[in-house]
Coordinates of C-alpha atoms in Angstrom, one line a residue:
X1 CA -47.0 -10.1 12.7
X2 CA -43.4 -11.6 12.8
X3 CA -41.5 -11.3 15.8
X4 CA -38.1 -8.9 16.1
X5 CA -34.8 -9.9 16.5
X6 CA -34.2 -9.5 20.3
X7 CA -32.3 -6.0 20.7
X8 CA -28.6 -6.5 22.4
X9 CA -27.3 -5.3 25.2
X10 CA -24.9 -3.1 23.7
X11 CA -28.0 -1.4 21.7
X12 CA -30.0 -1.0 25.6
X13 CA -27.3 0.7 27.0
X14 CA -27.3 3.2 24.0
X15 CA -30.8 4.0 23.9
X16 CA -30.9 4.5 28.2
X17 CA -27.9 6.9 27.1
X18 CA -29.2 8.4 24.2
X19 CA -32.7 9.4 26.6
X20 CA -30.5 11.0 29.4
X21 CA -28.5 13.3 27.1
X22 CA -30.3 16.2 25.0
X23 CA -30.0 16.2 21.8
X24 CA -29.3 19.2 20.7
X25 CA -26.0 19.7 22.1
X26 CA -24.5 22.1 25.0
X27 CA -25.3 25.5 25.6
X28 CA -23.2 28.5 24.9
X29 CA -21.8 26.5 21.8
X30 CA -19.2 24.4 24.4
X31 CA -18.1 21.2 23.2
X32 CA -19.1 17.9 24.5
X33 CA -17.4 16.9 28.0
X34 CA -14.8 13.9 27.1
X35 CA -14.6 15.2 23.0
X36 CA -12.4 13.8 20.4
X37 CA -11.1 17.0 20.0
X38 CA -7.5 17.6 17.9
X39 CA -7.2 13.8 17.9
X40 CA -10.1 13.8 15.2
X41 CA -7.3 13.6 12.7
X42 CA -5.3 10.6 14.2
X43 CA -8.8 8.8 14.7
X44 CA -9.8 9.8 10.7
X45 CA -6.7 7.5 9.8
X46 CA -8.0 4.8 11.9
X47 CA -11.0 4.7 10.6
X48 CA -9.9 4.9 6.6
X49 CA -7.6 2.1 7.9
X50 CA -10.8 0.6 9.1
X51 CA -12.9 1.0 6.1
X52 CA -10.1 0.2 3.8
X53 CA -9.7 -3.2 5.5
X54 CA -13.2 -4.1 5.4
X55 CA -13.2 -3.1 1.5
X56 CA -10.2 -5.6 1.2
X57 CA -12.1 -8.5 2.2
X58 CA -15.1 -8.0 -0.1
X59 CA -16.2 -10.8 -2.4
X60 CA -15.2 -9.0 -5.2
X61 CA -11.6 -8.1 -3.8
X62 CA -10.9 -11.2 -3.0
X63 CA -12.0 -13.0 -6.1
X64 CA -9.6 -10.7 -7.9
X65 CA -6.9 -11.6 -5.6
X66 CA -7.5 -15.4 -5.7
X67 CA -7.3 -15.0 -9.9
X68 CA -5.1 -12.5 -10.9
X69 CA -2.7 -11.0 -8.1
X70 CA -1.8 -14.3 -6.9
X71 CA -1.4 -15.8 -10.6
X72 CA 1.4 -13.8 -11.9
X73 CA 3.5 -15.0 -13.6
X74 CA 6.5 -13.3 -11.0
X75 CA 5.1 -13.9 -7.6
X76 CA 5.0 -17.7 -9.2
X77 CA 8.6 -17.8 -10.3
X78 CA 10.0 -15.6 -7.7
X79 CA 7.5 -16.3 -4.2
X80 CA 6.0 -19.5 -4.8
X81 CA 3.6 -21.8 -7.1
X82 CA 1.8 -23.0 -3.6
X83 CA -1.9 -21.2 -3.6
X84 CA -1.5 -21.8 0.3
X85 CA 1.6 -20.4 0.6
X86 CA 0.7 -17.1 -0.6
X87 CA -2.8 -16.8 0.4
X88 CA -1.3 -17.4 4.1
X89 CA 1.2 -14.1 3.5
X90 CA -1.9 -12.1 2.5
X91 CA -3.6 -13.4 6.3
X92 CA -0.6 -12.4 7.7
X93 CA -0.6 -8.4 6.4
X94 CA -4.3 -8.3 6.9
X95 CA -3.5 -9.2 10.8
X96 CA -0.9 -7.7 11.2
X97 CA -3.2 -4.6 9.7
X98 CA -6.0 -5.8 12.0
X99 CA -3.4 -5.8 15.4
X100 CA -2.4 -2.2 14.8
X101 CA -5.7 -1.2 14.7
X102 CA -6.8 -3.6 17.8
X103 CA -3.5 -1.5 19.9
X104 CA -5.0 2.1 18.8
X105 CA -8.4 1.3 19.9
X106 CA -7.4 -0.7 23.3
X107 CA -5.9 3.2 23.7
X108 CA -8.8 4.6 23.1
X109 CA -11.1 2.9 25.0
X110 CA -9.1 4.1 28.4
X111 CA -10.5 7.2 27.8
X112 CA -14.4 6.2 27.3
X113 CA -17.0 6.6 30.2
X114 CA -19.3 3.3 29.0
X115 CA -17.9 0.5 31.2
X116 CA -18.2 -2.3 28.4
X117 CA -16.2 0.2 26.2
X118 CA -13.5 0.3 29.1
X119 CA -13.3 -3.5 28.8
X120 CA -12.8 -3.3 24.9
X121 CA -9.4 -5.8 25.9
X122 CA -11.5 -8.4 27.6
X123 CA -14.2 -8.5 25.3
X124 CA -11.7 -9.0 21.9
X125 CA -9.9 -11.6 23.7
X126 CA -12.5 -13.2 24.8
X127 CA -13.7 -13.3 20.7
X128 CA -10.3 -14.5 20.0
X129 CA -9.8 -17.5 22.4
X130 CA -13.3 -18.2 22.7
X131 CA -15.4 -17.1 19.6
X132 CA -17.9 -15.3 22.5
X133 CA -19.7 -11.8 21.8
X134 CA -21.9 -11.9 24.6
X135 CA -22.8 -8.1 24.4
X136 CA -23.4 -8.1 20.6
X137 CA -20.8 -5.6 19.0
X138 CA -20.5 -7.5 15.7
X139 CA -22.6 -5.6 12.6
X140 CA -24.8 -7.2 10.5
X141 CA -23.6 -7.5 6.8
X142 CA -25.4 -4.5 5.9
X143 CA -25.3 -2.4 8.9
X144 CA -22.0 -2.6 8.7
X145 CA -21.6 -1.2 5.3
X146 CA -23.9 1.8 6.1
X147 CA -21.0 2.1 9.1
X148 CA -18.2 2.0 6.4
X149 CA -19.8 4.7 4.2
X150 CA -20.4 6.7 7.9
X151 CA -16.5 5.9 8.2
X152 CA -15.3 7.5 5.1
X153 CA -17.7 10.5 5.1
X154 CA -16.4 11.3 8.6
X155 CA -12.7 11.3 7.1
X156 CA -13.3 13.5 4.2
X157 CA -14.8 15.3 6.3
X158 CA -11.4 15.7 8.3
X159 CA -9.7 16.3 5.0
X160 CA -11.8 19.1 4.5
X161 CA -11.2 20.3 7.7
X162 CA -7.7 20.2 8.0
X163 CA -7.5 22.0 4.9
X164 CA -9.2 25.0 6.1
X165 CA -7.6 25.0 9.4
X166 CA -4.3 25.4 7.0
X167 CA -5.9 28.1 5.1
X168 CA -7.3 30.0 8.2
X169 CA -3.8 29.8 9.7
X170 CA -2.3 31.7 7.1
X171 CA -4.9 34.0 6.5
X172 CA -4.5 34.9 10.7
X173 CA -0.6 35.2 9.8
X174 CA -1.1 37.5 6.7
X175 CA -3.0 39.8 9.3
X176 CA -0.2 39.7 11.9
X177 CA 2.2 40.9 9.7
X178 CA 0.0 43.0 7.7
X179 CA -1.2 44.9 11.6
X180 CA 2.6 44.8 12.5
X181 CA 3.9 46.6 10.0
X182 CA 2.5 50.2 9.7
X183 CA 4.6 50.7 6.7
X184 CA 3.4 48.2 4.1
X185 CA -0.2 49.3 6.3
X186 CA -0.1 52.7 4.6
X187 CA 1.2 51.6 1.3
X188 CA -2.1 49.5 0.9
X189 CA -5.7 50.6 -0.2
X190 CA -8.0 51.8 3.3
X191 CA -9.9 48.9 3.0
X192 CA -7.3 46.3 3.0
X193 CA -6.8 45.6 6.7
X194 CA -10.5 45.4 6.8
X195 CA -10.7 43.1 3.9
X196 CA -8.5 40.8 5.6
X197 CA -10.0 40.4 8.7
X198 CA -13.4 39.8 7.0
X199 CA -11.6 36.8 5.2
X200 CA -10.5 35.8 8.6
X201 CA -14.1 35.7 10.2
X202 CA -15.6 34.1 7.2
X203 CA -12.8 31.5 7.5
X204 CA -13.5 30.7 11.3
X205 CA -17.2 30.6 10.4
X206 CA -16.1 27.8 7.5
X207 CA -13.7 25.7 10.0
X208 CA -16.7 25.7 12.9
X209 CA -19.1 24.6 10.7
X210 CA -16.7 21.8 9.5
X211 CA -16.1 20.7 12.8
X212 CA -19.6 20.3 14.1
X213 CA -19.8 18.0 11.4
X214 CA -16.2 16.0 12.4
X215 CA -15.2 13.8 14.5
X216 CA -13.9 16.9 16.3
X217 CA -17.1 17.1 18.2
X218 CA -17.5 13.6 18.8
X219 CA -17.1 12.0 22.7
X220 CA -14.3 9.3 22.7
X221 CA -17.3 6.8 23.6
X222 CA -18.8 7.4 20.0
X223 CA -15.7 6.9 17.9
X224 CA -14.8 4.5 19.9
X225 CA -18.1 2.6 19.7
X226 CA -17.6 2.7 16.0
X227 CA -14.6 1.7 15.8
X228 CA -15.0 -1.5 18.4
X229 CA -17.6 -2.8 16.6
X230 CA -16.4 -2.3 13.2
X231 CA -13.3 -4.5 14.3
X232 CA -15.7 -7.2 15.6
X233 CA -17.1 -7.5 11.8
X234 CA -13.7 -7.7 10.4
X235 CA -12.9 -10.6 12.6
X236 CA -15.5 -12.4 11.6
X237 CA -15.1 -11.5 8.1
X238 CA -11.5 -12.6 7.5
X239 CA -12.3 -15.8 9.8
X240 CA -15.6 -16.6 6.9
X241 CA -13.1 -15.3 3.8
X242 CA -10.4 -17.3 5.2
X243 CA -12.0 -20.5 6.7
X244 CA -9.8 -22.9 4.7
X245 CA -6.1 -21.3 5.6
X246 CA -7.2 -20.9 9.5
X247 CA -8.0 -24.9 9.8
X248 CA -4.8 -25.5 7.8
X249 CA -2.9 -23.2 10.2
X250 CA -4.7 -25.3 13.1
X251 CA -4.2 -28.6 11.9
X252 CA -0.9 -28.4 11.4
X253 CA 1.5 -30.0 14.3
X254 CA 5.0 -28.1 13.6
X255 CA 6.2 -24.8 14.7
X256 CA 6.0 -23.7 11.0
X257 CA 2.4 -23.5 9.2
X258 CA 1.6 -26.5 7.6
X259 CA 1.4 -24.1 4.5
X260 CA 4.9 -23.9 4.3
X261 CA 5.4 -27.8 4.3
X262 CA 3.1 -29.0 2.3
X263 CA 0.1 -28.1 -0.2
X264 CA -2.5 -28.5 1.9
X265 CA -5.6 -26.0 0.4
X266 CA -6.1 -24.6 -3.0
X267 CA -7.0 -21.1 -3.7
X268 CA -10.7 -22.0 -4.3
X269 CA -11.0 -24.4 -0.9
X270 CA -9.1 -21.1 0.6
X271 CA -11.9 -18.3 -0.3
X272 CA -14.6 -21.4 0.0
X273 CA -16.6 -19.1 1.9
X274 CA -16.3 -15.9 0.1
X275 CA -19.3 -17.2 -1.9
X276 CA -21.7 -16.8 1.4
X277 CA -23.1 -13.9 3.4
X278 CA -21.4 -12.5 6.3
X279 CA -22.9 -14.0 9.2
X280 CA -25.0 -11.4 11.3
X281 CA -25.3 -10.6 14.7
X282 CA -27.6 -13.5 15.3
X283 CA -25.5 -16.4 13.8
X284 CA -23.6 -18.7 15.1
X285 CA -19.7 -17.5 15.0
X286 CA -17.0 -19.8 14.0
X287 CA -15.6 -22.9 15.8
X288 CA -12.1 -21.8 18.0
X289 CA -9.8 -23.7 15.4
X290 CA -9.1 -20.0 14.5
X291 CA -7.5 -19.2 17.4
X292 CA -3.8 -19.8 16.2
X293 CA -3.8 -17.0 14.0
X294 CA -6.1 -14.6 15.0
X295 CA -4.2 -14.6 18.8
X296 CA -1.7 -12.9 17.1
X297 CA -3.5 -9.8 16.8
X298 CA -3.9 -9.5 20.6
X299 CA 0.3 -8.5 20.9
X300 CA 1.4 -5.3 19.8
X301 CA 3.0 -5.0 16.5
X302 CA 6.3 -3.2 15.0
X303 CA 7.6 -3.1 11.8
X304 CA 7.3 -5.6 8.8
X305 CA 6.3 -9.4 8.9
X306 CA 9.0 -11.5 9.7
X307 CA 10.7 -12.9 6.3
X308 CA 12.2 -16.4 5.7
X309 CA 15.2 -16.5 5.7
X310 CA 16.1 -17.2 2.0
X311 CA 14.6 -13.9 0.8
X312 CA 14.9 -10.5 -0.6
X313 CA 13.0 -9.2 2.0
X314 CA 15.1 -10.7 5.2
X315 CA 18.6 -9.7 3.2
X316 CA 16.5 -5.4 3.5
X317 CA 17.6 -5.4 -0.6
X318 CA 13.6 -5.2 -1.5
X319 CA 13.7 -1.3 -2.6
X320 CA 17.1 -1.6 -3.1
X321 CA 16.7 -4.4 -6.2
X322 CA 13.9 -2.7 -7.4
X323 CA 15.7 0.4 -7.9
X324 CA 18.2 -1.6 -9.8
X325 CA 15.7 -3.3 -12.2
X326 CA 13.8 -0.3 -13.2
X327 CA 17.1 1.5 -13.9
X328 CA 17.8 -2.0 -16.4
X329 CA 14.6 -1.4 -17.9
X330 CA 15.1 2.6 -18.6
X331 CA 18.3 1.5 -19.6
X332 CA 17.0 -1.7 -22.1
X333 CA 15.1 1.2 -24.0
X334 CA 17.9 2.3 -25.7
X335 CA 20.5 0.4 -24.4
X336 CA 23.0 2.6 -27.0
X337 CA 22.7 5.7 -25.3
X338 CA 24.2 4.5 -21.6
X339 CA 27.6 6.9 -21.0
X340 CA 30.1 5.7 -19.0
X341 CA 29.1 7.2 -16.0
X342 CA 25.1 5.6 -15.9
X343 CA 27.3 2.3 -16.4
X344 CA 29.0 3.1 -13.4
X345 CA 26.3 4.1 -11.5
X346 CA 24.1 1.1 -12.0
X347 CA 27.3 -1.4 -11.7
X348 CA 27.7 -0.1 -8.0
X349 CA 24.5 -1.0 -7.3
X350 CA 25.1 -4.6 -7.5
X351 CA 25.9 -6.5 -4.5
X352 CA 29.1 -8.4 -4.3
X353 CA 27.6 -11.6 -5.1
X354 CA 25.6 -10.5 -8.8
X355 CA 29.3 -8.3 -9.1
X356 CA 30.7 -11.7 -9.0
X357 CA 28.5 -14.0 -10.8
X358 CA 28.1 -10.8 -13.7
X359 CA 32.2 -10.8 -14.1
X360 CA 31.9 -14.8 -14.5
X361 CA 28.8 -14.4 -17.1
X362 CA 31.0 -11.7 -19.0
X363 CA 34.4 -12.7 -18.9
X364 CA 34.0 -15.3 -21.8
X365 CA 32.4 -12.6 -24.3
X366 CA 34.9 -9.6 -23.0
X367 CA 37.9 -12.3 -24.8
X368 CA 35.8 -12.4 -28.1
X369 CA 34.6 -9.9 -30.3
X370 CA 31.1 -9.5 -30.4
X371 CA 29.4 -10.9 -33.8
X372 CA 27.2 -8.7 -35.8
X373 CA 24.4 -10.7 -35.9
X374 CA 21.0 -9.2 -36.3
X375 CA 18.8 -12.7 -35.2
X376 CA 20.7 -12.9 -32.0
X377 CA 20.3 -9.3 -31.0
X378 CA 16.6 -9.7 -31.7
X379 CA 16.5 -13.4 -29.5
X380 CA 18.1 -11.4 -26.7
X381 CA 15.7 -8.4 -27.2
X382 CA 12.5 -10.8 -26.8
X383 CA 14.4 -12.5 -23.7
X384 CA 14.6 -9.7 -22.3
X385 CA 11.5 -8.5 -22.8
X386 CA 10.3 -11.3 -21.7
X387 CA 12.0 -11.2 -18.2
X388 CA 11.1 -7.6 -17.7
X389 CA 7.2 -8.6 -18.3
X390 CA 7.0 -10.4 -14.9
X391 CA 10.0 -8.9 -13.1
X392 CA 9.5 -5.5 -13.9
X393 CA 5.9 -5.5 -11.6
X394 CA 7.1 -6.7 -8.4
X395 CA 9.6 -4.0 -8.4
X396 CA 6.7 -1.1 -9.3
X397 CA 4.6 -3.2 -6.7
X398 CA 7.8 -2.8 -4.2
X399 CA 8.0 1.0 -5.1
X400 CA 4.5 1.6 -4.5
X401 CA 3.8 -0.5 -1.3
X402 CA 6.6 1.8 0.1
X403 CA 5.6 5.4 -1.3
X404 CA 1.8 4.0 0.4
X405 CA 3.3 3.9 3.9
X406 CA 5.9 5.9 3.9
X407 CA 5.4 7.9 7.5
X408 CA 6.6 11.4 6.0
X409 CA 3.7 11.6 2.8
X410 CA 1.3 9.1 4.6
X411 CA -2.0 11.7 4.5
X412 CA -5.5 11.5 6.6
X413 CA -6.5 9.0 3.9
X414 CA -4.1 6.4 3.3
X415 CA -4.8 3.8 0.3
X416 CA -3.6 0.5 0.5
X417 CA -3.7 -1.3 -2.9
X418 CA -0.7 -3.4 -2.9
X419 CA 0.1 -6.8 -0.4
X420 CA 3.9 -7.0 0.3
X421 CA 3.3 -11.0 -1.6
X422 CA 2.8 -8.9 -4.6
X423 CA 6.5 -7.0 -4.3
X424 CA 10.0 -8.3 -3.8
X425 CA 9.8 -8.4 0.0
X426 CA 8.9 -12.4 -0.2
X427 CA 10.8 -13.2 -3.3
X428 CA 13.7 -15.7 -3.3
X429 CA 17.1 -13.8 -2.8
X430 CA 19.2 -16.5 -5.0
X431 CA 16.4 -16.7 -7.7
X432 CA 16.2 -12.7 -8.2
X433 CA 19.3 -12.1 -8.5
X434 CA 20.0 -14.9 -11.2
X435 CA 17.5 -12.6 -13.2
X436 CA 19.4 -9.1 -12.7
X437 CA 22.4 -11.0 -13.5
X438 CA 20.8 -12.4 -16.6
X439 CA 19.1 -8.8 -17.5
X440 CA 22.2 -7.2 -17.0
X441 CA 23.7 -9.2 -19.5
X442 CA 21.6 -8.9 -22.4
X443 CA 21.9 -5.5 -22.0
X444 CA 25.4 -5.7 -22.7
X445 CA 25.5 -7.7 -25.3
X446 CA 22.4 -5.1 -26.6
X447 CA 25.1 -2.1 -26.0
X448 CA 28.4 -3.5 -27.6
X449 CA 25.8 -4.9 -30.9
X450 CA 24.2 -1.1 -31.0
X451 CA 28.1 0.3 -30.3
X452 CA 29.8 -1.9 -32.9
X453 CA 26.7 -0.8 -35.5
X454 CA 27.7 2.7 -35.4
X455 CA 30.8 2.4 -35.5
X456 CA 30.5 0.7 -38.7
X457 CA 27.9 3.3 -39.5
X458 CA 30.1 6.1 -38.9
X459 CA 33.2 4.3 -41.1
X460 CA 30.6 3.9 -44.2
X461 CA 29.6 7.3 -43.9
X462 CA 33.6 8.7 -43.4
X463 CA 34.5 6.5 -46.8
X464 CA 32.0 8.3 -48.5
X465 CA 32.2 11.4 -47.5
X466 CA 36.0 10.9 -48.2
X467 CA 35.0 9.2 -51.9
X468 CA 33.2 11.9 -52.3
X469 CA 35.8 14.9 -51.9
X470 CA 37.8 13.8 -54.9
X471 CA 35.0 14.3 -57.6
X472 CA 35.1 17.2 -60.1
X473 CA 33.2 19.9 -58.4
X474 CA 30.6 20.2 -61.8
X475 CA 29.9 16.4 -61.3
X476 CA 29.7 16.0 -57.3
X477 CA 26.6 14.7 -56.0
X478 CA 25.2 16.4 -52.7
X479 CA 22.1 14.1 -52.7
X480 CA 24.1 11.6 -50.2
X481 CA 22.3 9.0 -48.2
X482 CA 21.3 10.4 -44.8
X483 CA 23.1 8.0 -42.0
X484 CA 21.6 7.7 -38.3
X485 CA 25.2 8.0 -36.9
X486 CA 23.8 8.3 -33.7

């Protein structure tokens, strides 16, 4: 008979407790001494947020990261060509992700009862600086996915709830006013009022029976628990996905990342252990040459990563330039149909520097009449076309990173699909704005071609029309050619 894996001392503790304690609950339907209680919600974001990081750094995930998200064609032109680079500004989102969520449960785990969830501090620190988990909180591989399906039940779950606490709250309002008013009372059937409060107790029987199944119920000391050790498998997740940036990081000697210097790893000696299993409770963890980066999830975290200097990102423009070149890409559509005033509105959207270097690039052609020349609309067409194909996704991406985390339309179950490397926030300042500059005019020379073609349009259709008034009414021809004078 083969011999079990020793149990931990984390998993003793929890079956002493799990003896002492019925089962069954409390009587008279109370709730649990030290519940989550209305903080279910708040703790249903940290755990999506949880599972969401965990699905991140899946094999797959990061496979498709490594060969398409970091391989366009724009975060090559506009970020950097480095695989190092950019695989180190995806580490730095996913700990920066992984020290908010380190701060909410350090808050959390004041308010536990277990004295090794009390020291939840000491023990992560002690993972960081020392690569020690003496009292076993890490999940195996597959535990720890059963625990990310638990994760994501328990926040539909809250969805679900918070839902019908929306709908009960308005059916109880209904009532009020429907009880406080004796007037509309008497205008409605006999059965009405009673109708409504039968709604209302059905209601309240839906909302309980969705919160005995919520974290609502739940003691701080459970959540908690889950939580604690689900962050103990990430860190030793990203420090297996990311084995070949965290030694760079370590070996390098300057205050920058030797990332930033020089091209130390590849993409493929970056995810060089993405190929493995996740090492289990049992295994040996890591050496401490990750301690450089993963320190930095031990200090509390506020805003965005820190951008170089040189970017789009640093300069706050990110949303702002990719409002500008999706308005140049509705506008390259049908670049005839721009009024005056959408001309105006997108030219004071520039910043002073693309004002200056677009009255520089135009000045020369404003002097000579545009040539009709049907090849060299079409070349600037394809350019064009051709600039929007790998611009025109970082600013969706930029769009899209923001509407995920904006605080006002942020719900219980935020999704995180885009990395800022993917958006403008990284991209070179001088660089993007060279493009815009070089958008913006193709699509002027696209708008005085498609101007000075109807106009001549419009003159051949006047001397026609005008040829045609001074034929002998018996031999005029109404079967003219039909113009787009548009």
């Amino acid at each position: 008979m083969r011999k079990g894996r020793p149990e931990s001392l984390l998993g003793q503790v929890g079956r002493l407790a799990r003896g002492r304690r019925p089962r069954k609950g409390y009587a008279g339907g109370r709730e649990k001494p030290n519940a989550v209680g209305i903080l279910a919600f708040e703790v249903s974001v940290l755990m999506s947020k949880a599972a969401q990081l965990w699905r991140a750094l899946e094999d797959g995930r990061l496979a498709c990261l490594r060969n398409v998200s970091l391989r366009q064609e724009g975060v090559r032109r506009l970020v950097s060509h480095q695989d190092d680079v950019l695989v180190s500004l995806v580490l730095t989102e996913i700990t920066d992700a992984l020290a908010f969520l380190v701060g909410a449960v350090s808050r959390l785990s004041r308010r536990c009862t277990d004295p090794l969830l009390q020291g939840f501090d000491a023990a992560y620190a002690d993972l960081v600086k020392n690569g020690a988990d003496p009292f076993g909180f890490e999940y195996a591989g597959r535990k720890m996915e059963r625990k990310v399906k638990k994760m994501e039940r328990f926040v539909l779950v809250g969805v679900c709830l918070h839902r019908e606490l929306q709908t009960m709250s308005e059916l109880k309002q209904n009532l009020r006013l429907t009880v406080a008013n004796p007037d509309a009372c008497r205008r409605l059937h006999p059965g009405a009022v009673a109708e409504l409060k039968n709604k209302v107790l059905w209601q309240k029987q839906q909302v309980k029976l969705l919160r005995d199944d919520s974290l609502w119920v739940r003691t701080f000391d459970y959540v908690t628990r889950l939580l604690c050790r689900s962050l103990f498998s990430i860190v030793s997740r990203i420090r297996h996905a990311f084995s070949g940036q965290l030694e760079a990081e370590e070996s390098s000697t300057s205050g920058l990342p030797v990332s930033l210097r020089s091209p130390v790893a590849t993409a493929d000696q970056v995810f060089a252990g993405q190929c493995f299993p996740v090492p289990g409770r049992g295994s040996s963890l890591p050496p401490p040459w990750s301690i450089k980066i993963l320190s930095s999830t031990l200090e509390p975290r506020l805003g965005l990563p820190n951008a170089p200097p040189a970017t789009v990102g640093a300069a706050a423009l990110a949303p702002h330039f990719a409002r500008v070149i999706l308005a140049i890409q509705k506008h390259a559509a049908s670049p005839c149909l721009i009024d005056p005033y959408e001309r105006d509105e997108l030219y004071s959207m520039l910043t002073s520097s693309m004002k200056t270097s677009l009255r520089v690039s135009l000045k020369p052609k404003a002097k000579s009449p545009t040539p009709l020349d049907p090849d060299m609309a079409a070349e600037r067409r394809a350019a064009m076309d051709r600039t929007l194909e790998w611009l025109a996704p970082l600013a969706k991406n930029t769009v899209k990173w923001h509407q995920e985390r904006n605080f006002e339309k942020e719900s219980l179950v935020p999704s995180y699909n885009v990395y800022l490397v993917q958006t403008l926030y990284f991209a070179n300042q001088r660089k993007t704005e060279e493009a815009i500059v070089e958008l913006l005019v193709g699509l002027d020379f696209l708008w005085r071609y498609g101007r000075e073609v109807n106009e001549r349009a419009v003159a051949v259709c006047s001397r026609r029309r005008k040829k045609s008034s001074f034929k002998i009414a018996g031999k005029q021809d109404d079967r003219l050619p039909l113009l787009d004078c548009s």
